[in-house]
């Protein structure tokens, strides 16, 4: 599996509250997660780090069995995000400094033939081919609810002053509803996981043009996407994870 994992503090924020991780298990399953933390002081980066650690520990513990089925993969993604939710909520409840902290999560478990996506919040997953970009996740946000109900257009939502208000996050409540799905996967497809620091700054057409460029390596494409977000203003932390199937590749990357 070819992987690229990049995170940038952006041009405005004082601290990077995004965390991401990519790893491959002995059974060939690849795992990836992007978490975009929120909360006062440094609570956001604590929440996102807790989320990544809990997710990673849960999946490395349970997903390494041979012949993992799709149903088992879905259950494990759901279980791992639930564990992250419990960990963050418990710390926030026990320490006033972390009151109300939380994080988004978009995570993937990649197996031969399909990828299982779990998400909460407005960090996104896209599947890209040479000619198309498909948004796999639906933002759990106020403006997306208003778009779905016909009260806002897509264009109005993109510039709405409350576009960062989430309707669902990890760690803010004792239990959280997690969206999980399986998507067909071909070796030439590219999976993009990202925080809203990318999607608020860079259009889907720009993402497709960068990823479909056959001249660049995957890591260069991730750097290119970060650079586009910075050039557009970089008013939030920006995290990009790209994954593409390729024989004989094994690596692990962590960014913060």
Short mmCIF file of C-alpha atoms in Angstrom, two decimals:
data_model
loop_
_atom_site.label_atom_id
_atom_site.label_comp_id
_atom_site.label_asym_id
_atom_site.label_seq_id
_atom_site.Cartn_x
_atom_site.Cartn_y
_atom_site.Cartn_z
CA UNK A 1 0.00 0.00 0.00
CA UNK A 2 1.35 3.41 -0.96
CA UNK A 3 0.60 6.00 1.72
CA UNK A 4 1.15 9.70 2.27
CA UNK A 5 0.37 11.44 5.56
CA UNK A 6 0.77 15.20 5.90
CA UNK A 7 -0.38 17.80 8.43
CA UNK A 8 0.25 21.55 8.58
CA UNK A 9 -0.65 24.10 11.26
CA UNK A 10 -1.83 26.56 8.60
CA UNK A 11 -1.28 30.32 8.55
CA UNK A 12 -3.59 31.43 11.39
CA UNK A 13 -3.79 28.91 14.23
CA UNK A 14 -1.30 28.86 17.11
CA UNK A 15 -1.50 25.10 17.58
CA UNK A 16 -2.20 22.09 15.37
CA UNK A 17 -5.28 20.31 16.72
CA UNK A 18 -5.28 17.77 13.88
CA UNK A 19 -3.78 14.31 14.31
CA UNK A 20 -3.41 11.49 11.81
CA UNK A 21 -1.92 8.02 11.57
CA UNK A 22 -1.49 5.32 8.93
CA UNK A 23 -0.34 1.77 9.57
CA UNK A 24 -0.39 -1.71 8.08
CA UNK A 25 -1.10 -4.91 10.02
CA UNK A 26 0.59 -8.27 9.50
CA UNK A 27 -2.51 -9.62 7.69
CA UNK A 28 -2.23 -6.92 5.00
CA UNK A 29 -5.03 -4.70 6.36
CA UNK A 30 -4.17 -1.00 6.20
CA UNK A 31 -5.60 1.41 8.77
CA UNK A 32 -5.81 5.20 8.57
CA UNK A 33 -7.37 7.94 10.69
CA UNK A 34 -7.68 11.73 10.65
CA UNK A 35 -8.96 13.53 13.76
CA UNK A 36 -9.64 17.29 14.00
CA UNK A 37 -9.85 18.31 17.65
CA UNK A 38 -11.83 21.12 19.23
CA UNK A 39 -12.00 22.71 22.67
CA UNK A 40 -10.56 25.58 24.66
CA UNK A 41 -6.84 26.07 25.38
CA UNK A 42 -5.05 22.89 24.31
CA UNK A 43 -8.02 20.58 24.73
CA UNK A 44 -8.48 20.11 20.98
CA UNK A 45 -5.06 18.62 20.38
CA UNK A 46 -5.47 16.42 23.48
CA UNK A 47 -8.81 15.12 22.15
CA UNK A 48 -7.49 14.35 18.67
CA UNK A 49 -4.39 12.60 20.05
CA UNK A 50 -6.53 10.52 22.42
CA UNK A 51 -8.78 9.60 19.51
CA UNK A 52 -5.91 8.45 17.31
CA UNK A 53 -4.28 6.48 20.12
CA UNK A 54 -7.53 4.76 21.16
CA UNK A 55 -8.42 3.95 17.55
CA UNK A 56 -4.96 2.61 16.82
CA UNK A 57 -4.81 0.48 19.96
CA UNK A 58 -8.26 -0.99 19.39
CA UNK A 59 -7.62 -1.90 15.76
CA UNK A 60 -4.09 -3.22 16.22
CA UNK A 61 -5.46 -5.40 19.03
CA UNK A 62 -8.47 -6.76 17.15
CA UNK A 63 -8.09 -6.38 13.37
CA UNK A 64 -4.94 -8.42 12.76
CA UNK A 65 -6.65 -11.82 12.48
CA UNK A 66 -6.34 -13.64 9.14
CA UNK A 67 -9.33 -13.45 6.77
CA UNK A 68 -11.05 -10.48 8.38
CA UNK A 69 -14.58 -10.27 6.94
CA UNK A 70 -16.34 -7.10 5.85
CA UNK A 71 -18.85 -7.43 8.68
CA UNK A 72 -16.07 -7.86 11.22
CA UNK A 73 -14.27 -4.85 9.78
CA UNK A 74 -17.38 -2.69 10.15
CA UNK A 75 -17.86 -3.85 13.71
CA UNK A 76 -14.22 -3.15 14.60
CA UNK A 77 -14.27 0.37 13.11
CA UNK A 78 -17.42 1.13 15.07
CA UNK A 79 -15.95 -0.37 18.23
CA UNK A 80 -12.66 1.55 17.88
CA UNK A 81 -14.40 4.92 17.44
CA UNK A 82 -16.71 4.12 20.37
CA UNK A 83 -13.65 3.41 22.53
CA UNK A 84 -12.16 6.74 21.46
CA UNK A 85 -15.43 8.45 22.42
CA UNK A 86 -15.44 6.86 25.88
CA UNK A 87 -11.78 7.76 26.50
CA UNK A 88 -12.20 11.42 25.56
CA UNK A 89 -15.50 11.83 27.39
CA UNK A 90 -14.05 10.33 30.57
CA UNK A 91 -11.05 12.66 30.54
CA UNK A 92 -13.22 15.72 29.81
CA UNK A 93 -15.59 14.81 32.64
CA UNK A 94 -12.73 14.35 35.10
CA UNK A 95 -10.65 17.44 34.35
CA UNK A 96 -12.04 20.97 34.09
CA UNK A 97 -9.26 21.95 31.64
CA UNK A 98 -10.74 19.57 29.11
CA UNK A 99 -14.40 20.39 29.62
CA UNK A 100 -16.37 20.05 26.36
CA UNK A 101 -13.39 18.92 24.30
CA UNK A 102 -14.08 16.69 21.36
CA UNK A 103 -12.88 15.73 17.91
CA UNK A 104 -14.00 14.67 14.47
CA UNK A 105 -12.88 11.30 13.19
CA UNK A 106 -12.71 9.90 9.69
CA UNK A 107 -11.12 6.46 9.58
CA UNK A 108 -10.55 3.70 7.07
CA UNK A 109 -9.85 -0.01 7.13
CA UNK A 110 -8.58 -1.12 3.71
CA UNK A 111 -8.79 -4.73 2.58
CA UNK A 112 -8.39 -6.28 -0.85
CA UNK A 113 -11.44 -5.26 -2.87
CA UNK A 114 -13.04 -2.85 -0.43
CA UNK A 115 -12.50 -0.13 2.11
CA UNK A 116 -14.55 0.37 5.28
CA UNK A 117 -15.09 3.98 6.31
CA UNK A 118 -16.21 5.20 9.72
CA UNK A 119 -16.77 8.86 10.52
CA UNK A 120 -18.16 11.40 12.95
CA UNK A 121 -18.08 15.15 12.28
CA UNK A 122 -16.96 17.05 9.18
CA UNK A 123 -13.61 15.47 8.34
CA UNK A 124 -14.10 13.73 5.02
CA UNK A 125 -13.25 10.69 2.90
CA UNK A 126 -13.12 10.82 -0.90
CA UNK A 127 -12.53 8.11 -3.49
CA UNK A 128 -10.68 9.38 -6.56
CA UNK A 129 -10.08 7.80 -9.94
CA UNK A 130 -8.40 9.33 -12.99
CA UNK A 131 -11.67 10.98 -13.99
CA UNK A 132 -13.85 11.30 -10.90
CA UNK A 133 -13.98 12.31 -7.26
CA UNK A 134 -16.67 10.86 -5.00
CA UNK A 135 -17.41 12.19 -1.52
CA UNK A 136 -17.97 9.11 0.65
CA UNK A 137 -18.96 10.85 3.90
CA UNK A 138 -21.73 13.25 4.87
CA UNK A 139 -20.76 16.13 7.16
CA UNK A 140 -22.38 16.07 10.58
CA UNK A 141 -22.71 19.84 10.61
CA UNK A 142 -25.36 22.49 11.04
CA UNK A 143 -25.02 23.86 7.51
CA UNK A 144 -25.26 20.39 5.98
CA UNK A 145 -28.53 19.85 7.82
CA UNK A 146 -29.76 23.17 6.42
CA UNK A 147 -28.69 22.13 2.91
CA UNK A 148 -30.47 18.77 3.23
CA UNK A 149 -33.68 20.51 4.36
CA UNK A 150 -33.49 23.00 1.48
CA UNK A 151 -32.88 26.06 3.66
CA UNK A 152 -29.41 26.69 2.19
CA UNK A 153 -27.82 26.12 -1.20
CA UNK A 154 -24.40 24.45 -1.51
CA UNK A 155 -22.92 27.83 -2.42
CA UNK A 156 -24.46 29.54 0.62
CA UNK A 157 -23.26 26.73 2.88
CA UNK A 158 -19.66 27.05 1.66
CA UNK A 159 -19.43 30.61 3.03
CA UNK A 160 -21.87 30.38 5.93
CA UNK A 161 -20.52 31.95 9.17
CA UNK A 162 -21.57 28.86 11.16
CA UNK A 163 -20.24 26.26 8.74
CA UNK A 164 -17.91 24.88 11.44
CA UNK A 165 -20.70 24.10 13.91
CA UNK A 166 -20.95 20.31 14.30
CA UNK A 167 -24.10 18.34 15.07
CA UNK A 168 -22.06 15.30 16.09
CA UNK A 169 -18.54 14.86 17.51
CA UNK A 170 -16.44 12.26 19.32
CA UNK A 171 -16.04 12.76 23.07
CA UNK A 172 -18.68 15.39 23.78
CA UNK A 173 -21.36 12.90 24.92
CA UNK A 174 -21.32 9.49 26.64
CA UNK A 175 -22.40 7.80 23.40
CA UNK A 176 -22.02 8.85 19.77
CA UNK A 177 -23.70 7.73 16.55
CA UNK A 178 -21.08 6.52 14.06
CA UNK A 179 -21.62 6.28 10.29
CA UNK A 180 -19.95 3.14 8.88
CA UNK A 181 -19.99 1.93 5.28
CA UNK A 182 -18.11 -0.39 2.91
CA UNK A 183 -17.03 0.89 -0.52
CA UNK A 184 -15.70 -1.11 -3.47
CA UNK A 185 -12.01 -0.58 -4.03
CA UNK A 186 -9.75 -1.03 -7.07
CA UNK A 187 -5.92 -0.96 -7.02
CA UNK A 188 -5.78 2.25 -9.06
CA UNK A 189 -8.28 4.11 -6.83
CA UNK A 190 -6.95 6.70 -4.38
CA UNK A 191 -8.53 7.23 -0.96
CA UNK A 192 -8.27 10.74 0.49
CA UNK A 193 -8.95 11.38 4.18
CA UNK A 194 -8.77 15.02 5.26
CA UNK A 195 -9.74 17.63 7.81
CA UNK A 196 -11.91 20.62 6.90
CA UNK A 197 -8.79 22.76 6.69
CA UNK A 198 -8.44 21.26 3.21
CA UNK A 199 -12.07 21.09 2.10
CA UNK A 200 -12.88 24.67 3.17
CA UNK A 201 -9.99 25.99 1.07
CA UNK A 202 -9.62 23.65 -1.92
CA UNK A 203 -12.35 22.66 -4.37
CA UNK A 204 -13.11 19.07 -5.31
CA UNK A 205 -12.04 19.85 -8.87
CA UNK A 206 -8.64 21.05 -7.62
CA UNK A 207 -8.28 17.90 -5.52
CA UNK A 208 -9.03 15.72 -8.54
CA UNK A 209 -6.53 17.59 -10.75
CA UNK A 210 -3.76 17.10 -8.20
CA UNK A 211 -4.46 13.44 -7.43
CA UNK A 212 -5.03 12.47 -11.08
CA UNK A 213 -1.66 13.95 -12.09
CA UNK A 214 0.39 10.97 -13.23
CA UNK A 215 3.65 12.91 -12.97
CA UNK A 216 3.66 13.22 -9.17
CA UNK A 217 4.31 10.61 -6.49
CA UNK A 218 1.63 10.18 -3.81
CA UNK A 219 3.66 12.08 -1.19
CA UNK A 220 4.14 14.99 -3.60
CA UNK A 221 0.39 15.04 -4.24
CA UNK A 222 -0.29 15.32 -0.50
CA UNK A 223 2.22 18.18 -0.23
CA UNK A 224 0.60 19.85 -3.26
CA UNK A 225 -2.86 19.71 -1.65
CA UNK A 226 -1.51 21.23 1.57
CA UNK A 227 0.16 23.99 -0.44
CA UNK A 228 -3.10 24.82 -2.26
CA UNK A 229 -4.89 25.19 1.09
CA UNK A 230 -2.12 27.46 2.39
CA UNK A 231 -2.22 29.59 -0.76
CA UNK A 232 -6.00 29.94 -0.37
CA UNK A 233 -5.57 31.39 3.12
CA UNK A 234 -4.68 28.47 5.37
CA UNK A 235 -7.06 29.67 8.08
CA UNK A 236 -7.23 26.24 9.79
CA UNK A 237 -5.00 23.25 10.42
CA UNK A 238 -4.73 21.10 7.27
CA UNK A 239 -4.35 17.32 7.28
CA UNK A 240 -4.22 15.06 4.23
CA UNK A 241 -3.88 11.26 4.07
CA UNK A 242 -3.68 9.56 0.66
CA UNK A 243 -3.75 5.78 0.15
CA UNK A 244 -3.36 3.72 -3.01
CA UNK A 245 -2.87 -0.02 -3.36
CA UNK A 246 0.53 -1.12 -4.58
CA UNK A 247 2.42 -4.40 -4.23
CA UNK A 248 5.38 -4.73 -1.92
CA UNK A 249 4.94 -1.49 0.00
CA UNK A 250 4.83 -1.43 3.80
CA UNK A 251 5.22 1.67 5.88
CA UNK A 252 3.85 3.52 8.86
CA UNK A 253 3.67 7.26 9.22
CA UNK A 254 2.49 9.54 11.99
CA UNK A 255 2.02 13.28 11.77
CA UNK A 256 1.16 16.00 14.23
#
